[in-house]
Short mmCIF file of C-alpha atoms in Angstrom, two decimals:
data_model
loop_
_atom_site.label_atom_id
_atom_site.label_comp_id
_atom_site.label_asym_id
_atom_site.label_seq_id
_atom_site.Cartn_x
_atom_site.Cartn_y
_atom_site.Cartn_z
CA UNK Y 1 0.00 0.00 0.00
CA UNK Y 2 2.93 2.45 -1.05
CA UNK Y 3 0.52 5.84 -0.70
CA UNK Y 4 -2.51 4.60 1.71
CA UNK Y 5 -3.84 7.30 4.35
CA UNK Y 6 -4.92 5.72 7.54
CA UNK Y 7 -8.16 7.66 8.76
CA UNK Y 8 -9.10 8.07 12.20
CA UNK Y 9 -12.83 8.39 13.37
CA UNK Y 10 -13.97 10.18 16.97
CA UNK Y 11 -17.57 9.50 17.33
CA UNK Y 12 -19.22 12.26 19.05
CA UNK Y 13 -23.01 11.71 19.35
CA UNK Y 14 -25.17 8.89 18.19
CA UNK Y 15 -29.24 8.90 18.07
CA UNK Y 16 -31.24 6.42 15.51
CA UNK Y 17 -32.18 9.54 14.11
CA UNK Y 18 -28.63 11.36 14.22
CA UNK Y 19 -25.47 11.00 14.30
CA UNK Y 20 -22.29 13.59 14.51
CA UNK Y 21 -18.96 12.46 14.49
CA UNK Y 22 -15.19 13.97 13.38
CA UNK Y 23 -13.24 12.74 10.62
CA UNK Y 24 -9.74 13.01 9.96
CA UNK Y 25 -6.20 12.20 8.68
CA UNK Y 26 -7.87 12.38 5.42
CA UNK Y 27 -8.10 14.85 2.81
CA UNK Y 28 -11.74 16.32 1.20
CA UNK Y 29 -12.02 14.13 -1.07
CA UNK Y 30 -12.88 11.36 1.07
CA UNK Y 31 -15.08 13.38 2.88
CA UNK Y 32 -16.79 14.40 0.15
CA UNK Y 33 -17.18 10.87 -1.51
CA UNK Y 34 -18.58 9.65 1.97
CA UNK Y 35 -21.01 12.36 1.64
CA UNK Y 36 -22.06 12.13 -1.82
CA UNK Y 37 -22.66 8.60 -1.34
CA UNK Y 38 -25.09 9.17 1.70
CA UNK Y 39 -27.13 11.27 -0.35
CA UNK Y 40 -26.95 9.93 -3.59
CA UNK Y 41 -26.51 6.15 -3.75
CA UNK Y 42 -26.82 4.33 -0.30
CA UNK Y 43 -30.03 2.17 -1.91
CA UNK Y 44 -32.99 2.08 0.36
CA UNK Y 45 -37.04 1.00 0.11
CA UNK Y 46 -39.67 3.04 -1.26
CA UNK Y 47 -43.24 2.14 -2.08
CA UNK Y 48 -42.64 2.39 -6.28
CA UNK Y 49 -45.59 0.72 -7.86
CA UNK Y 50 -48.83 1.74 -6.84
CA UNK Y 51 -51.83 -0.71 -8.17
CA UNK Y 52 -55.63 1.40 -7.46
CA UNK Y 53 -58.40 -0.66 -6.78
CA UNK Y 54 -60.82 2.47 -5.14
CA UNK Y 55 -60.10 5.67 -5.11
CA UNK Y 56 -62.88 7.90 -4.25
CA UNK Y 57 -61.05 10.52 -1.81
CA UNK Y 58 -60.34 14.06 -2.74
CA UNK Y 59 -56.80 13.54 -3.43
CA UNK Y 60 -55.95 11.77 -7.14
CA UNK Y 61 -54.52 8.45 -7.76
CA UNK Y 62 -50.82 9.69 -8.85
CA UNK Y 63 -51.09 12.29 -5.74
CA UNK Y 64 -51.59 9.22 -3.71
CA UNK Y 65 -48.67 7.67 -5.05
CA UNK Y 66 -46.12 10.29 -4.83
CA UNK Y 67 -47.19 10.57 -1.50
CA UNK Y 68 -46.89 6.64 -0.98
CA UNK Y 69 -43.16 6.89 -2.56
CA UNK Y 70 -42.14 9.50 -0.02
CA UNK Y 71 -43.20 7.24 2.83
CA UNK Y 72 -39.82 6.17 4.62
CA UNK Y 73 -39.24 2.39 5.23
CA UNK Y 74 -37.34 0.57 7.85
CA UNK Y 75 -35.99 -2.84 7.36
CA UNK Y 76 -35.68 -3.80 11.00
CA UNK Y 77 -34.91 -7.95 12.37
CA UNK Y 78 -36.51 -9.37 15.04
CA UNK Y 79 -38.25 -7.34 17.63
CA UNK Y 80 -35.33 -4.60 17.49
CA UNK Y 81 -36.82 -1.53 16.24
CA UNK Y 82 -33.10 -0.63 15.16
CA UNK Y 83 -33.14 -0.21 10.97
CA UNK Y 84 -30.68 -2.16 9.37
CA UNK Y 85 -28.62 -1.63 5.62
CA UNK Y 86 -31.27 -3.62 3.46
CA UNK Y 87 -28.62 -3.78 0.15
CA UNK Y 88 -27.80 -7.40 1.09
CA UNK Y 89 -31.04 -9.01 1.76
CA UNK Y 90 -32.56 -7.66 -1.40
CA UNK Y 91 -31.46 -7.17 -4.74
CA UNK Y 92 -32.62 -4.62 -6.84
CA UNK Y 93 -35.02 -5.07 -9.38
CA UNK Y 94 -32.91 -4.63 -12.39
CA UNK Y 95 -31.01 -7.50 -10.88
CA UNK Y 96 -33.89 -9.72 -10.03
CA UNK Y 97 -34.05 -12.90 -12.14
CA UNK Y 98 -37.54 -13.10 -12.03
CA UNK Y 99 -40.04 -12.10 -14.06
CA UNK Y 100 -42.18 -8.90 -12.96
CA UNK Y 101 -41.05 -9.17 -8.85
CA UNK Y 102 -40.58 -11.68 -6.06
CA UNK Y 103 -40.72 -11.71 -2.84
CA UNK Y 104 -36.87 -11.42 -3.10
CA UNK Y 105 -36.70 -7.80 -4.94
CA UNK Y 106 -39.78 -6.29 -3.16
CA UNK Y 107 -42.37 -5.79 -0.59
CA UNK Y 108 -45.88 -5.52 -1.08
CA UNK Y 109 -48.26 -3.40 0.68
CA UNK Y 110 -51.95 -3.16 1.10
CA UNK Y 111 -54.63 -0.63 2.27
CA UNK Y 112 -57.95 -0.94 2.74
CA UNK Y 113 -59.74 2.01 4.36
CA UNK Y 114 -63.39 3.10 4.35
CA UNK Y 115 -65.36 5.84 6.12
CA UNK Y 116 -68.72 3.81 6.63
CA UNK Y 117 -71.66 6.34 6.58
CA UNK Y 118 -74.25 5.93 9.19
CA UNK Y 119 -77.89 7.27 8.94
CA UNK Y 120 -76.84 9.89 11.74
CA UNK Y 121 -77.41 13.80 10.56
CA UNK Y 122 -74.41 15.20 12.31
CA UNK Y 123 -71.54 16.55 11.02
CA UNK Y 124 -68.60 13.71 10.23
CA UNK Y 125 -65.45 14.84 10.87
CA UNK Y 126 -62.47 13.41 8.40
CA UNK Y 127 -60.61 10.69 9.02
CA UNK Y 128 -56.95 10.41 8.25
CA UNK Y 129 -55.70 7.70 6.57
CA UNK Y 130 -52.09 7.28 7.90
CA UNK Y 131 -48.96 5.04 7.26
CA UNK Y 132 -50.32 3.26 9.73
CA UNK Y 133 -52.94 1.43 7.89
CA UNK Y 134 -50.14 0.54 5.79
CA UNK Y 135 -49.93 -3.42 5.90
CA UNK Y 136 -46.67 -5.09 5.24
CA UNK Y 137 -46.89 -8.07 3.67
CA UNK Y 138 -43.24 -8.86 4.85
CA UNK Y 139 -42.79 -8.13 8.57
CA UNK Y 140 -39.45 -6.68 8.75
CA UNK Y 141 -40.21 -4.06 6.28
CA UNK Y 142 -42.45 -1.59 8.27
CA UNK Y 143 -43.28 2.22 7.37
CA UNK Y 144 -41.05 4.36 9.78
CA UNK Y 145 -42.76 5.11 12.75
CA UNK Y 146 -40.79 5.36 16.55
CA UNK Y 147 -36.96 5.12 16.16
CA UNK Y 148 -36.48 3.70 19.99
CA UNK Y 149 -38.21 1.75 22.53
CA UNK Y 150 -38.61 5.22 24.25
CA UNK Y 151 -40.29 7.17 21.78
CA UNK Y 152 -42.95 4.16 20.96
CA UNK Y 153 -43.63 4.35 24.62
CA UNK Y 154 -44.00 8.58 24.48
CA UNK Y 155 -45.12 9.10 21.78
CA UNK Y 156 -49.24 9.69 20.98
CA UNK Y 157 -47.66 9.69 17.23
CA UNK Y 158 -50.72 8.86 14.50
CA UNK Y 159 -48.48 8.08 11.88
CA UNK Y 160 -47.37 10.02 8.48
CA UNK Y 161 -50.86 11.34 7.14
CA UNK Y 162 -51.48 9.91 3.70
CA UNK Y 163 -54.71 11.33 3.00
CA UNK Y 164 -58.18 12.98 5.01
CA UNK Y 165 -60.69 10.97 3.83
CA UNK Y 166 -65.33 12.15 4.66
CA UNK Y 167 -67.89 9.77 4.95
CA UNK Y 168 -68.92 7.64 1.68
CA UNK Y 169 -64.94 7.94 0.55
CA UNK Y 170 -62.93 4.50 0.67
CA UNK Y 171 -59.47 4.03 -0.50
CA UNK Y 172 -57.93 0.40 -1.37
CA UNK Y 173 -54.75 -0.32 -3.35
CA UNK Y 174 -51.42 -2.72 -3.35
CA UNK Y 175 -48.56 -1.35 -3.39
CA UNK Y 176 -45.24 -2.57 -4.22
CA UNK Y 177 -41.51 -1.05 -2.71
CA UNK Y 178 -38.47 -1.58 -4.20
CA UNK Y 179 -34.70 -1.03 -3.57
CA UNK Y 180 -33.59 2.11 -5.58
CA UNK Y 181 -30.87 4.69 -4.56
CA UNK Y 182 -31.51 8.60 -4.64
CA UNK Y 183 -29.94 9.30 -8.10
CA UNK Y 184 -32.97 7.86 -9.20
CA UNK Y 185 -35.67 9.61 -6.95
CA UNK Y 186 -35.58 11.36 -4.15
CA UNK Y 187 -37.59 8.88 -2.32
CA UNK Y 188 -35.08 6.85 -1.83
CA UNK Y 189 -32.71 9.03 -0.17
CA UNK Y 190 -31.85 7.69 3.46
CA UNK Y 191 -30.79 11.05 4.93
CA UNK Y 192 -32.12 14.31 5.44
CA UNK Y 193 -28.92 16.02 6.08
CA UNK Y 194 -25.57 14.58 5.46
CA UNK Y 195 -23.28 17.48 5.37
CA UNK Y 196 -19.36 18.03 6.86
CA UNK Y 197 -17.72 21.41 8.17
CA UNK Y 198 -14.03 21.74 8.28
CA UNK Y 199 -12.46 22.09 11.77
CA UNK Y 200 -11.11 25.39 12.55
CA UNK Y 201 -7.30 26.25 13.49
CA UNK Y 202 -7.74 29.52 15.62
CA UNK Y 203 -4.34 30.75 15.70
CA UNK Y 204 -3.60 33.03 18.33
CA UNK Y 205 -0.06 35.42 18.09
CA UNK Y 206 0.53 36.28 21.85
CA UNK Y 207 3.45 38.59 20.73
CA UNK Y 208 1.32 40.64 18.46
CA UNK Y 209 -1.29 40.89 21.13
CA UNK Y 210 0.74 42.33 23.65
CA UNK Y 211 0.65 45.44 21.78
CA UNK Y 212 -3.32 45.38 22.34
CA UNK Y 213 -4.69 47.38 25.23
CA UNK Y 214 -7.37 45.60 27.33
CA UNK Y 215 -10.58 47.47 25.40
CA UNK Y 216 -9.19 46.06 22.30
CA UNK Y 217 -8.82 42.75 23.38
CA UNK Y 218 -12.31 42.70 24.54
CA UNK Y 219 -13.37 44.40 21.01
CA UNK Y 220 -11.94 41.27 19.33
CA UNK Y 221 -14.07 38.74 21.24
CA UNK Y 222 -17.55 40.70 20.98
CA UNK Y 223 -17.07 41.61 17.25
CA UNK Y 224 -17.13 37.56 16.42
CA UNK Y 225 -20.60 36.87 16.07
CA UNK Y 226 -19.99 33.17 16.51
CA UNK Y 227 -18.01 34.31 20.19
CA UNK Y 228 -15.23 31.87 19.65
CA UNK Y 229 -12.91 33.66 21.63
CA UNK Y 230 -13.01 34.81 25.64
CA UNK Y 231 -10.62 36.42 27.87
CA UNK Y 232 -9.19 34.41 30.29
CA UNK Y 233 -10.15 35.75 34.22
CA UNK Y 234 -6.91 35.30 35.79
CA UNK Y 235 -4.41 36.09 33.50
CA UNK Y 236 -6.18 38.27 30.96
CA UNK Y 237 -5.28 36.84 28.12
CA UNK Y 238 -7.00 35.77 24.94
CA UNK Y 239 -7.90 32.10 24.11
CA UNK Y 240 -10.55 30.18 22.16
CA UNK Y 241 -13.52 28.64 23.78
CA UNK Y 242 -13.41 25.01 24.19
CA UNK Y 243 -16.29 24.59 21.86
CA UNK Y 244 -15.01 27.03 19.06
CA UNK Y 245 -14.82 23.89 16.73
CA UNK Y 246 -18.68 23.71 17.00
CA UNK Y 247 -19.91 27.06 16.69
CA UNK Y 248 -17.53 28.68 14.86
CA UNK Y 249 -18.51 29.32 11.04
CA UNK Y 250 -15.27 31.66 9.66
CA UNK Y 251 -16.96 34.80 9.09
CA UNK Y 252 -14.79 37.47 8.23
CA UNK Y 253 -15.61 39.80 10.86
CA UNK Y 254 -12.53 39.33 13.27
CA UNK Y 255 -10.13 39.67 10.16
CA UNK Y 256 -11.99 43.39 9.42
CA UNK Y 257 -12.08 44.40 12.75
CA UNK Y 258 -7.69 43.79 13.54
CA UNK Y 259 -7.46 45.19 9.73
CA UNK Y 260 -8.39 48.40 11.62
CA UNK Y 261 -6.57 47.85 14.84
CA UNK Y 262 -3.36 47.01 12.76
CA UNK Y 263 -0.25 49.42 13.15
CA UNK Y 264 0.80 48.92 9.99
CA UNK Y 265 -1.42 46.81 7.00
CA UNK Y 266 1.66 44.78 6.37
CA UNK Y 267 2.14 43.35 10.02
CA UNK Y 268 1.27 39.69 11.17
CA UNK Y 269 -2.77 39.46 12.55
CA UNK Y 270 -3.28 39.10 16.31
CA UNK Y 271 -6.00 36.15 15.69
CA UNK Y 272 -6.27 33.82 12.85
CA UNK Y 273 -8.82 31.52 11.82
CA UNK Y 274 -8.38 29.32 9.19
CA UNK Y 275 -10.09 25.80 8.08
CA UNK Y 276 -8.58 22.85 8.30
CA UNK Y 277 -7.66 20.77 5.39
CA UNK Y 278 -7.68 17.00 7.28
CA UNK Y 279 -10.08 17.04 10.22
CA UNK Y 280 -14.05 17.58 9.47
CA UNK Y 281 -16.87 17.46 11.77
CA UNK Y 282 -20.08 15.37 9.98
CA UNK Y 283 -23.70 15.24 10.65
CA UNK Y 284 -25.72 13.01 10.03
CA UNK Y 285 -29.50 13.02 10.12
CA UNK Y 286 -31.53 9.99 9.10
CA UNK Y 287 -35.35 10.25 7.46
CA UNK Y 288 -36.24 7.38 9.74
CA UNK Y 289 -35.40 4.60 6.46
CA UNK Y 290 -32.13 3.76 8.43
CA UNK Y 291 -30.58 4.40 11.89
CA UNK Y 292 -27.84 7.07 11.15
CA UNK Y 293 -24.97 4.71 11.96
CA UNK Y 294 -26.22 2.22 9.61
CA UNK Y 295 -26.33 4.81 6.94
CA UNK Y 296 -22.47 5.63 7.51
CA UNK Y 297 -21.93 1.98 7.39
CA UNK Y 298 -23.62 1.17 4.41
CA UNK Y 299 -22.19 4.22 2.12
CA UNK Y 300 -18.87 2.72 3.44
CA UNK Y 301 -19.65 -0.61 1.77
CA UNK Y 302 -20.98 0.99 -1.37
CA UNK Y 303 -17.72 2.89 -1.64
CA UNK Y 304 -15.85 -0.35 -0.76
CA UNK Y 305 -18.03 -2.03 -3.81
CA UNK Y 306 -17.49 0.53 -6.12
CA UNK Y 307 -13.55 0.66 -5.73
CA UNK Y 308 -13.35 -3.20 -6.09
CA UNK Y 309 -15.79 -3.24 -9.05
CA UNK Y 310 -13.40 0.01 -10.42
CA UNK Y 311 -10.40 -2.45 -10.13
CA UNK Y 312 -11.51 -5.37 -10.95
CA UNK Y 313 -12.46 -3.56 -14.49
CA UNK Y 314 -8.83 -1.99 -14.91
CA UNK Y 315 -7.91 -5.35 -14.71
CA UNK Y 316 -10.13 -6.49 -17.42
CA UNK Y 317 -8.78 -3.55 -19.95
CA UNK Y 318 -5.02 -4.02 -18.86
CA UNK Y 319 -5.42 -7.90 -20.08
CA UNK Y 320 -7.05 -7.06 -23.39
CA UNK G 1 -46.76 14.13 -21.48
CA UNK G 2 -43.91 15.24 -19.84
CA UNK G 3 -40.92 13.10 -20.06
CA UNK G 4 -40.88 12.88 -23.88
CA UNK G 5 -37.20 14.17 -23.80
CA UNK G 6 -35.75 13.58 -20.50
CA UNK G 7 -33.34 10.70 -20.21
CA UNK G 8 -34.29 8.04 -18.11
CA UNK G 9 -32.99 8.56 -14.56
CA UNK G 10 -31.78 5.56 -14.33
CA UNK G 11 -28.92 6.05 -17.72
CA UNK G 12 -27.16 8.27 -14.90
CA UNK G 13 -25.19 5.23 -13.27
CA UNK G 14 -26.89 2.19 -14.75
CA UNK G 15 -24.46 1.03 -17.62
CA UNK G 16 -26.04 0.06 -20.87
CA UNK G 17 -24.67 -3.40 -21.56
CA UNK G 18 -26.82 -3.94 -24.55
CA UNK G 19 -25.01 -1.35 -26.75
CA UNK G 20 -21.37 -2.41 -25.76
CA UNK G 21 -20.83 0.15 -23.16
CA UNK G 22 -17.74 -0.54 -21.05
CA UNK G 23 -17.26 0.65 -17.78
CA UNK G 24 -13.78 2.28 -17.96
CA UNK G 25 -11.99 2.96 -21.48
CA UNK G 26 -8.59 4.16 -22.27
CA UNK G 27 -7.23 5.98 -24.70
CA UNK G 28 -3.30 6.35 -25.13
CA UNK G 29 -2.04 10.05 -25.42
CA UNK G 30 -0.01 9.87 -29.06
CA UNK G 31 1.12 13.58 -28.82
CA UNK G 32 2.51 13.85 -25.20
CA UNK G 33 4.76 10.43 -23.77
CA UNK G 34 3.52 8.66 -20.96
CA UNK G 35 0.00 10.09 -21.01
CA UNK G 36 -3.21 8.03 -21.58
CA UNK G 37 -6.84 9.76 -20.81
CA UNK G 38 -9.43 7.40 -18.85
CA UNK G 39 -13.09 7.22 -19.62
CA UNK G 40 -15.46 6.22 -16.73
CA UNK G 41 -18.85 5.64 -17.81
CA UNK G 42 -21.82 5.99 -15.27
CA UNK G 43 -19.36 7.95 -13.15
CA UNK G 44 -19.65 11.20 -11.33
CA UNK G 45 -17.45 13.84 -9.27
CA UNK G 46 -17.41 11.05 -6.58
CA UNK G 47 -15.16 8.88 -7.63
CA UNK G 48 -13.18 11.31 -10.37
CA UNK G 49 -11.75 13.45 -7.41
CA UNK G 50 -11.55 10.46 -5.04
CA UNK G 51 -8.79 9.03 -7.86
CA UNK G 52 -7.41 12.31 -8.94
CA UNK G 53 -5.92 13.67 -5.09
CA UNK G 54 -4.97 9.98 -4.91
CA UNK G 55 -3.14 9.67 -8.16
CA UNK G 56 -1.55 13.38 -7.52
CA UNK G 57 -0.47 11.72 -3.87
CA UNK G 58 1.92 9.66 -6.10
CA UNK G 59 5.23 10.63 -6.96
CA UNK G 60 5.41 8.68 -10.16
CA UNK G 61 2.22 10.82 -11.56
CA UNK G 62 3.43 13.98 -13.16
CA UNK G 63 -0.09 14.92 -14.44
CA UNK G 64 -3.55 13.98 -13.30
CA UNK G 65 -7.06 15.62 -13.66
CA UNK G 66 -10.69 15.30 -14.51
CA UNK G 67 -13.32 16.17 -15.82
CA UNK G 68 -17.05 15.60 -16.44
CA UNK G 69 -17.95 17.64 -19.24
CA UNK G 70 -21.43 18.00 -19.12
CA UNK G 71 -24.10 17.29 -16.92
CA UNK G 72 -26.08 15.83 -19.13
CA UNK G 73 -23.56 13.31 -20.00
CA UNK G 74 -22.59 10.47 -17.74
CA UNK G 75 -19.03 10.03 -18.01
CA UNK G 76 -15.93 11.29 -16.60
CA UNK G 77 -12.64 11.72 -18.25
CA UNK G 78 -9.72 11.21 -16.18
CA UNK G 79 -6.54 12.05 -17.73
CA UNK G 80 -3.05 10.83 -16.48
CA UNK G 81 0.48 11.29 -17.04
CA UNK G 82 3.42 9.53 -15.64
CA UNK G 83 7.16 10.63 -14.82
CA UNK G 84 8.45 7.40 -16.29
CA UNK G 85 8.24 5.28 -19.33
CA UNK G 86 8.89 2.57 -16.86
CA UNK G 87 5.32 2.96 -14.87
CA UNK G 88 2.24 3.32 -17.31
CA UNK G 89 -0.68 4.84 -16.58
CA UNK G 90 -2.77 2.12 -15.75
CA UNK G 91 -0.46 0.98 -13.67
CA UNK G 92 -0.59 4.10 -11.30
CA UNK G 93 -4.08 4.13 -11.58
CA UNK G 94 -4.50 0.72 -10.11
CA UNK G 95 -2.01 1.63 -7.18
CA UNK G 96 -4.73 4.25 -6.90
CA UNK G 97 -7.36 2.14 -6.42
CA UNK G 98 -5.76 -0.38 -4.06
CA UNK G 99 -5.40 2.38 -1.74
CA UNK G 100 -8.29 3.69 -1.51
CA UNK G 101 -10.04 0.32 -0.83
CA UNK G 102 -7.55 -0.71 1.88
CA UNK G 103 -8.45 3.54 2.65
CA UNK G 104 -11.89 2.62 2.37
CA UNK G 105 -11.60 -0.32 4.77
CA UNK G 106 -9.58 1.09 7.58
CA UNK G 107 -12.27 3.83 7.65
CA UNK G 108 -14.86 0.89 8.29
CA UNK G 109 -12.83 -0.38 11.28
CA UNK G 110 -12.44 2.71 12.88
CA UNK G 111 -15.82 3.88 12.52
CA UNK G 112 -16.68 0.70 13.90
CA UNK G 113 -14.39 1.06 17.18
CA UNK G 114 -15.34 4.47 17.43
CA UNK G 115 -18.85 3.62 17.92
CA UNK G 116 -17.75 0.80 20.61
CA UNK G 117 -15.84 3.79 22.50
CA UNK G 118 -18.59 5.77 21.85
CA UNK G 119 -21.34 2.92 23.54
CA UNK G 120 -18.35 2.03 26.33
CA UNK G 121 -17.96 5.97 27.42
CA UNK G 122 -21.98 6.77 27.65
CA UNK G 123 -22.93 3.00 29.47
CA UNK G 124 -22.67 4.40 32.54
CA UNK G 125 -24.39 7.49 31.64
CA UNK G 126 -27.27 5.94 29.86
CA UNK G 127 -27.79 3.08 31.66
CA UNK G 128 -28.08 0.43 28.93
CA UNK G 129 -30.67 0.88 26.06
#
C-alpha cells in the first residue's frame, strides 16, 4: 500500500435519528465521496408501484402515489426496532431474475380504508388515513414510525398522514416497494442532512497581542458573532472557547475588525482563523429509512463495492 | 406528457450493456509520452476526485485531472500522465485504487471502534438501552 492514508474516526453523538462524528487524517475528497454517497446512492425502500383498486377521496390516484413513494421504510430484524442496511437481503429489481417481482426484490403493501356512513345527521369529521394502515406483507419491512423503545412508549404519534378521507370515501390499493438509490428519486434518499464542516485552526499570536490594550482585546471577542474567543479571568489573556470547533462558522468579521486595529497593513494578525484541510466534523440526520450509523456503514460498503468493481475492471482492460 | 425528452434517470449510473458500453476505457495520449486519458462511464465527481488527489499523492504521476464535461452526460474523463516510461498509466491508476479500498476499509474499522468507544464511554451514563 505504497501511498494509503490511515483515517481516524472520533464519534461524538449517536441517536437512531442522528449521528455527529469527526473525521480526519484524510483529505476532502474522502469526505466528500462519503457524503455524496449518503445522499446519492446508499439504496434504500420506497413504495414504487402503486396498483388502485378504489379511489374515491379528494386527493388523485398519482397524488396518492407520490405521497406513498415518499413514505420512509425501515428494514428492521426481530423485535429490534433498530433499521438495518437492506442492500444485502434484497437485490434490486434490475437484478432480479424473475419475471415482474418476487418476494426477493420487493415488498408488497396493502390498504384498505373506508369511512362507513351511518344514517346519523351530524356533522362527520375526516378521518386520516395514515402510514399506519399501511400493511406489510413482509414483517421486517415496516413504514417508519418510533426510532427507539422510548419514543414508541412517548409518543401519541398517529403516523405520516397519507390522506383525510369524509364519509362515503374509501381508498384500497397494493402497493409494491423496491430497492432504488436517490440518483434515481428522491424517495429513496436515506438522509435528510448529510453534510461536513471543516475544523477550525484559531491561531492566536501572543506577541502581536501584547501590543493590544485591554478594550481592544475585549473588542476582538464581541465583534465575532460566533463568540469563539473569551478572555481568560486570571491572566487576561485571549484564548478560544473550548467549543469554538462547533460554533464557529469563519466569518470574516474578526479579520476586518484587527485590519483596523493594525499598526501597519503589512504586520502579522493578532488572531487567525483558518479551516482545516484533514479534520471535518459530519452530521448526520436519518429520514427514519435507516438508523444514522447504519447509513455511515452502508455508504462505506458501497464505496468499498465501487472501488473493487473500479479495479476489478482496470484489470479487465489491462489484459485485453 | 412530460418526459418525452428527459433521459431516463436511471442512464445516470446504470451502464447500458446492450449497446457495448464498457465501464472504464482508455485511450493512449499519441502527442505527449507517458499520457493516456481514462473514460469512466456511469461515473460522477465522486469517484473522479476520489482518484485524482490519490493519483496526484503519487510521486510517479506527473499529471492527473478530470473532468465531467457536461451534466447531461454520464461520463468522466480522467486524464493521467506519468514521470516514467517505466510505470504506465494504468499501472498508477491501479495503485490508486488499491489504496483507496484498503483507505476505504480502515475507515470501516475505525468507525466501527469508534462507535464501541462511543457505547463504552456513555454505558454508565445511559444506563443500557
Amino acid at each position: 500500500m505504497p501511498h494509503q492514508r490511515f483515517p481516524k474516526v472520533e464519534v461524538l453523538s449517536v441517536n437512531p435519528h442522528e449521528m455527529k462524528f469527526i473525521l480526519s487524517e484524510t483529505d476532502t475528497s474522502m469526505a466528500n465521496a462519503l457524503r455524496r454517497t449518503m445522499i446519492a446512492e446508499v439504496p434504500t425502500l420506497a413504495i414504487d408501484l402503486v396498483e388502485f383498486h378504489e379511489n374515491s377521496t379528494v386527493l388523485n390516484d398519482e397524488y396518492i402515489a407520490h405521497r406513498l413513494g415518499l413514505i420512509p421504510l425501515r428494514y428492521q430484524l426481530g423485535d429490534s426496532l433498530k433499521a438495518v442496511d437492506c442492500q444485502e437481503v434484497f437485490l434490486s429489481h434490475r437484478d432480479c431474475v424473475c419475471y415482474e417481482r418476487c418476494p426477493r426484490c420487493s415488498v408488497e403493501f396493502e390498504l384498505d380504508v373506508s369511512y362507513p356512513v351511518s344514517s346519523d345527521d351530524e356533522l362527520f369529521a375526516p378521518k386520516t388515513v395514515t402510514s399506519t394502515d399501511l400493511l406489510s406483507l413482509n414483517d421486517q419491512v415496516q413504514p417508519a414510525h418510533f426510532l427507539s423503545q422510548d419514543e414508541q412508549d412517548e409518543s401519541q404519534d398517529e403516523g405520516i398522514s397519507i390522506v383525510k378521507i369524509g364519509p362515503g370515501q374509501r381508498l384500497k390499493f397494493k402497493a409494491i416497494a423496491r430497492l432504488g438509490i436517490s440518483k434515481e428519486h428522491a424517495k429513496w434518499c436515506p438522509v435528510a442532512v448529510a453534510t461536513y464542516r471543516f475544523w477550525p485552526i484559531i491561531h492566536i499570536n501572543h506577541e502581536q497581542l501584547a501590543t493590544l490594550s485591554m478594550d481592544q482585546k475585549k473588542e476582538l471577542v464581541q465583534v465575532c458573532p460566533d463568540k469563539i474567543l473569551e478572555i481568560d479571568g486570571a491572566t487576561g489573556e485571549l484564548r478560544a472557547v473550548d467549543n469554538a470547533w462547533d460554533i464557529c462558522t469563519y466569518t470574516e468579521d474578526l479579520m476586518y475588525a484587527q485590519q483596523a486595529m493594525k499598526v501597519r497593513k503589512e504586520d502579522d494578525d493578532f488572531v487567525s482563523v483558518t479551516q482545516s484541510t484533514d479534520r471535518f466534523v459530519f452530521t448526520v440526520e436519518s429520514t427514519g429509512a435507516m438508523d444514522a450509523e447504519e447509513i455511515v456503514f452502508a455508504a462505506l460498503r458501497v464505496m468499498k463495492k465501487r472501488m473493487t468493481y473500479l479495479a476489478q475492471e482496470l484489470e479487465n482492460l489491462k489484459d485485453m | 406528457m412530460s418526459g418525452m425528452n428527459a433521459p431516463e434517470r436511471a442512464a445516470a449510473f446504470v451502464l447500458d450493456e446492450d449497446a457495448g458500453e464498457q465501464k472504464i476505457e482508455y485511450s493512449i495520449d499519441t502527442k505527449t509520452e507517458n499520457a493516456g486519458t481514462f473514460r469512466f462511464n456511469k461515473e460522477d465527481h465522486t469517484i473522479g476526485n476520489l482518484l485524482r488527489l490519490q493519483l496526484l499523492r503519487d510521486p510517479n504521476v506527473k499529471f492527473a485531472g478530470y473532468i465531467h464535461p457536461h451534466p447531461l452526460l454520464n461520463y468522466i474523463d480522467l486524464r493521467v500522465q506519468t514521470t516514467t516510461s517505466n510505470v504506465a498509466p494504468t499501472e498508477v491508476l491501479s495503485n490508486a485504487m488499491e489504496d483507496l479500498g484498503s483507505e476505504t476499509d480502515h475507515l470501516m474499522m475505525q468507525f466501527q471502534e469508534g462507535l464501541e468507544q462511543w457505547k463504552r464511554d456513555n454505558e454508565n451514563v445511559m444506563g443500557g438501552n
